[in-house]
Amino acid sequence: SQKIEQNSEALNIQEGKTATLTCNYTNYSPAYLQWYRQDPGRGPVFLLLIRENEKEKRKERLKVTFDTTLKQSLFHITASQPADSATYLCALPPSSSSNTGKLIFGQGTTLQVKP
Amino acid sequence: DAGVIQSPRHEVTEMGQEVTLRCKPISGHDYLFWYRQTMMRGLELLIYFNNNVPIDDSGMPEDRFSAKMPNASFSTLKIQPSEPRDSAVYFCASSLTEAYTGELFFGEGSRLTVL
């Protein structure tokens, strides 16, 4: 079955720097991948969706890349701010069939941006 | 729209008691998902519905868990009898389309503690 690996160690960076979070997956390459943000005590909030034919996607200060050869997605936050501190989850379908409607989530990486 | 609404936000109960968690999805969303989140296992999909019909319940841990969606605006997740290992945050999410084309909207979760 598909396995998602996100760095379990918290990422601490200084305000203004670029944060880069990694999502690695095993087995098959998914047709798409999503990134979510989760604040303590809250539900995850969708950030970006990237499909297999898209190498890169941007939204304001966020950038996501999708490398199907490396089986990896990178999530970048440029000019990071303390308000960006949260846990970031990547999610993708559990099988090569993209129409199941299911998403499996990584454990998430906690980002701490220090002022 | 008020978003996905879950109740109760917190529930503390004793082992053996019945627990019922409730969810009101966003109006017009055809898909409803129940997830469970723990520190050890992360965010796990339990079951999902499409147009009120359960599509995949393979994530439901055992017969003690059941979920229903009697109409498009209401779903319940029931645990009977509850056990301490059921302690977790239970999230309900809804989406307009299947996950490969759109985002999931999560509720704020129901934190369950079984003593």
Short mmCIF file of C-alpha atoms in Angstrom, two decimals:
data_model
loop_
_atom_site.label_atom_id
_atom_site.label_comp_id
_atom_site.label_asym_id
_atom_site.label_seq_id
_atom_site.Cartn_x
_atom_site.Cartn_y
_atom_site.Cartn_z
CA SER A 1 0.00 0.00 0.00
CA GLN A 2 1.03 3.60 -0.43
CA LYS A 3 3.19 5.10 2.29
CA ILE A 4 3.77 8.81 2.84
CA GLU A 5 6.83 10.13 4.60
CA GLN A 6 7.06 13.61 6.00
CA ASN A 7 9.79 14.81 8.30
CA SER A 8 8.54 14.21 11.81
CA GLU A 9 11.03 16.63 13.28
CA ALA A 10 9.86 20.20 13.57
CA LEU A 11 11.35 22.71 11.19
CA ASN A 12 12.51 25.91 12.86
CA ILE A 13 13.39 28.89 10.71
CA GLN A 14 13.86 32.60 11.04
CA GLU A 15 11.22 35.03 9.84
CA GLY A 16 11.82 36.13 6.27
CA LYS A 17 13.55 32.91 5.23
CA THR A 18 12.13 30.30 2.88
CA ALA A 19 10.71 27.18 4.50
CA THR A 20 10.91 23.94 2.53
CA LEU A 21 8.95 20.89 3.58
CA THR A 22 9.26 17.47 2.00
CA CYS A 23 6.71 14.80 1.19
CA ASN A 24 8.01 11.47 -0.07
CA TYR A 25 5.84 8.59 -1.15
CA THR A 26 6.51 4.99 -2.04
CA ASN A 27 5.08 2.60 -4.60
CA TYR A 28 2.98 4.06 -7.37
CA SER A 29 2.92 7.68 -8.47
CA PRO A 30 -0.36 9.40 -7.67
CA ALA A 31 -2.32 11.37 -10.21
CA TYR A 32 -2.38 14.33 -7.85
CA LEU A 33 -1.22 15.48 -4.45
CA GLN A 34 -2.66 18.00 -2.00
CA TRP A 35 -1.19 20.07 0.79
CA TYR A 36 -3.06 21.13 3.93
CA ARG A 37 -2.30 23.33 6.89
CA GLN A 38 -3.41 22.40 10.40
CA ASP A 39 -3.30 24.69 13.41
CA PRO A 40 -3.47 23.27 16.97
CA GLY A 41 -7.01 22.30 17.89
CA ARG A 42 -8.35 22.98 14.40
CA GLY A 43 -9.19 20.95 11.35
CA PRO A 44 -6.87 20.83 8.33
CA VAL A 45 -7.30 23.58 5.77
CA PHE A 46 -6.63 22.99 2.08
CA LEU A 47 -3.78 24.95 0.52
CA LEU A 48 -2.87 23.58 -2.89
CA LEU A 49 -3.52 20.72 -5.29
CA ILE A 50 -0.97 19.70 -7.89
CA ARG A 51 -1.51 17.12 -10.61
CA GLU A 52 1.05 14.72 -12.06
CA ASN A 53 1.37 16.68 -15.28
CA GLU A 54 2.16 19.88 -13.36
CA LYS A 55 5.73 20.27 -12.24
CA GLU A 56 5.09 23.35 -10.15
CA LYS A 57 2.21 25.34 -8.73
CA ARG A 58 2.17 28.68 -6.97
CA LYS A 59 -0.25 30.56 -4.76
CA GLU A 60 0.92 33.83 -3.28
CA ARG A 61 3.97 32.96 -1.11
CA LEU A 62 3.42 29.23 -1.52
CA LYS A 63 5.02 27.00 -4.11
CA VAL A 64 4.62 23.27 -4.58
CA THR A 65 6.65 21.01 -6.83
CA PHE A 66 5.87 17.47 -7.87
CA ASP A 67 8.66 15.18 -9.05
CA THR A 68 7.21 11.83 -10.08
CA THR A 69 10.69 10.44 -10.78
CA LEU A 70 11.90 11.13 -7.27
CA LYS A 71 8.44 10.37 -5.86
CA GLN A 72 8.58 13.59 -3.97
CA SER A 73 6.74 16.85 -3.48
CA LEU A 74 8.34 19.93 -2.02
CA PHE A 75 6.33 22.67 -0.34
CA HIS A 76 7.93 26.10 -0.10
CA ILE A 77 6.86 29.17 1.86
CA THR A 78 8.83 32.23 0.86
CA ALA A 79 9.30 35.24 3.11
CA SER A 80 8.00 33.19 6.01
CA GLN A 81 6.15 34.86 8.87
CA PRO A 82 5.40 33.76 12.44
CA ALA A 83 1.76 33.37 11.32
CA ASP A 84 2.92 30.56 9.03
CA SER A 85 3.74 28.44 12.07
CA ALA A 86 1.56 25.34 11.85
CA THR A 87 1.65 21.68 10.86
CA TYR A 88 1.62 21.00 7.14
CA LEU A 89 0.19 17.77 5.79
CA CYS A 90 0.51 16.26 2.36
CA ALA A 91 -2.22 13.99 1.07
CA LEU A 92 -2.69 11.75 -1.95
CA PRO A 93 -4.89 8.91 -3.17
CA PRO A 94 -4.16 5.48 -1.69
CA SER A 95 -3.94 3.69 -5.01
CA SER A 96 -3.17 4.25 -8.63
CA SER A 97 -6.86 4.68 -9.27
CA SER A 98 -7.54 8.38 -8.89
CA ASN A 99 -11.28 8.23 -8.74
CA THR A 100 -11.80 6.55 -5.40
CA GLY A 101 -12.48 9.78 -3.61
CA LYS A 102 -10.13 8.77 -0.83
CA LEU A 103 -7.13 10.65 0.47
CA ILE A 104 -4.43 9.36 2.76
CA PHE A 105 -2.43 11.86 4.78
CA GLY A 106 1.14 12.05 5.89
CA GLN A 107 1.92 12.59 9.56
CA GLY A 108 2.71 16.21 8.87
CA THR A 109 5.69 18.46 9.55
CA THR A 110 5.46 21.20 12.14
CA LEU A 111 6.90 24.52 11.06
CA GLN A 112 7.94 27.11 13.61
CA VAL A 113 8.84 30.55 12.30
CA LYS A 114 10.70 32.67 14.83
CA PRO A 115 10.50 36.47 14.70
CA ASP B 1 -21.67 29.27 4.52
CA ALA B 2 -20.80 28.23 8.07
CA GLY B 3 -18.55 25.43 6.94
CA VAL B 4 -18.63 21.86 8.18
CA ILE B 5 -20.19 21.75 11.62
CA GLN B 6 -19.36 19.03 14.12
CA SER B 7 -20.72 18.30 17.54
CA PRO B 8 -19.83 17.82 20.27
CA ARG B 9 -16.44 19.54 20.23
CA HIS B 10 -15.37 17.61 23.29
CA GLU B 11 -16.67 14.38 24.74
CA VAL B 12 -15.44 12.57 27.82
CA THR B 13 -17.02 9.23 28.52
CA GLU B 14 -16.35 6.01 30.31
CA MET B 15 -15.41 2.75 28.71
CA GLY B 16 -18.44 0.81 27.56
CA GLN B 17 -20.61 3.83 26.92
CA GLU B 18 -22.09 4.68 23.55
CA VAL B 19 -20.71 7.73 21.77
CA THR B 20 -22.41 9.55 18.92
CA LEU B 21 -20.60 12.19 16.91
CA ARG B 22 -22.49 14.42 14.54
CA CYS B 23 -21.65 16.26 11.35
CA LYS B 24 -23.38 18.76 9.10
CA PRO B 25 -21.57 19.07 5.78
CA ILE B 26 -21.46 22.16 3.61
CA SER B 27 -24.67 22.50 1.65
CA GLY B 28 -24.37 21.15 -1.86
CA HIS B 29 -21.35 18.96 -1.19
CA ASP B 30 -21.84 15.44 -2.50
CA TYR B 31 -19.04 13.77 -0.55
CA LEU B 32 -18.68 13.33 3.19
CA PHE B 33 -15.66 11.82 4.94
CA TRP B 34 -15.00 10.73 8.51
CA TYR B 35 -11.37 10.81 9.65
CA ARG B 36 -9.71 10.01 12.96
CA GLN B 37 -6.50 11.67 14.13
CA THR B 38 -4.10 10.43 16.79
CA MET B 39 -0.49 11.24 17.51
CA MET B 40 0.58 7.69 16.73
CA ARG B 41 -1.35 7.07 13.53
CA GLY B 42 -1.97 10.54 12.18
CA LEU B 43 -5.08 11.24 10.13
CA GLU B 44 -6.87 8.06 9.06
CA LEU B 45 -9.89 7.79 6.80
CA LEU B 46 -12.65 5.75 8.41
CA ILE B 47 -15.48 5.93 5.88
CA TYR B 48 -16.82 8.12 3.14
CA PHE B 49 -20.20 8.73 1.54
CA ASN B 50 -21.26 9.90 -1.88
CA ASN B 51 -24.79 11.25 -2.18
CA ASN B 52 -25.61 9.78 1.25
CA VAL B 53 -24.48 6.28 0.25
CA PRO B 54 -21.48 4.71 2.01
CA ILE B 55 -18.85 4.03 -0.64
CA ASP B 56 -15.89 2.73 1.31
CA ASP B 57 -15.88 1.76 4.97
CA SER B 58 -12.65 -0.24 4.87
CA GLY B 59 -11.08 2.12 7.38
CA MET B 60 -13.67 1.49 10.06
CA PRO B 61 -11.65 -0.24 12.79
CA GLU B 62 -14.23 -2.79 13.87
CA ASP B 63 -17.89 -3.54 14.32
CA ARG B 64 -18.10 -1.22 17.27
CA PHE B 65 -17.99 1.64 14.80
CA SER B 66 -20.90 2.56 12.57
CA ALA B 67 -21.73 5.58 10.43
CA LYS B 68 -24.91 6.77 8.83
CA MET B 69 -25.97 9.54 6.54
CA PRO B 70 -29.77 9.69 6.59
CA ASN B 71 -29.87 12.81 4.43
CA ALA B 72 -27.60 15.22 2.61
CA SER B 73 -27.22 17.53 5.58
CA PHE B 74 -26.47 15.15 8.42
CA SER B 75 -24.19 12.28 9.31
CA THR B 76 -23.38 10.41 12.50
CA LEU B 77 -20.48 8.28 13.64
CA LYS B 78 -21.34 5.96 16.48
CA ILE B 79 -19.05 3.93 18.73
CA GLN B 80 -20.69 1.26 20.84
CA PRO B 81 -19.23 0.21 23.19
CA SER B 82 -16.42 2.73 23.46
CA GLU B 83 -12.91 1.76 24.59
CA PRO B 84 -9.94 3.86 25.78
CA ARG B 85 -8.10 3.19 22.52
CA ASP B 86 -10.87 5.04 20.69
CA SER B 87 -9.65 8.28 22.24
CA ALA B 88 -8.80 10.58 19.35
CA VAL B 89 -9.96 13.62 17.44
CA TYR B 90 -12.63 12.72 14.91
CA PHE B 91 -12.95 14.95 11.89
CA CYS B 92 -15.73 15.21 9.40
CA ALA B 93 -14.97 16.67 5.97
CA SER B 94 -17.02 17.35 2.88
CA SER B 95 -16.23 18.10 -0.72
CA LEU B 96 -18.04 19.20 -3.79
CA THR B 97 -16.34 16.62 -5.96
CA GLU B 98 -14.02 13.71 -5.52
CA ALA B 99 -10.72 14.49 -3.87
CA TYR B 100 -8.75 14.37 -7.09
CA THR B 101 -10.44 17.43 -8.43
CA GLY B 102 -11.13 19.46 -5.36
CA GLU B 103 -10.36 20.19 -1.80
CA LEU B 104 -11.72 18.71 1.38
CA PHE B 105 -13.34 21.08 3.86
CA PHE B 106 -12.82 19.87 7.40
CA GLY B 107 -14.81 20.61 10.49
CA GLU B 108 -13.14 21.60 13.74
CA GLY B 109 -13.25 18.06 15.02
CA SER B 110 -14.70 16.22 18.00
CA ARG B 111 -12.14 15.36 20.66
CA LEU B 112 -13.13 12.09 22.30
CA THR B 113 -11.66 10.86 25.54
CA VAL B 114 -12.67 7.43 26.76
CA LEU B 115 -11.67 6.75 30.36
#
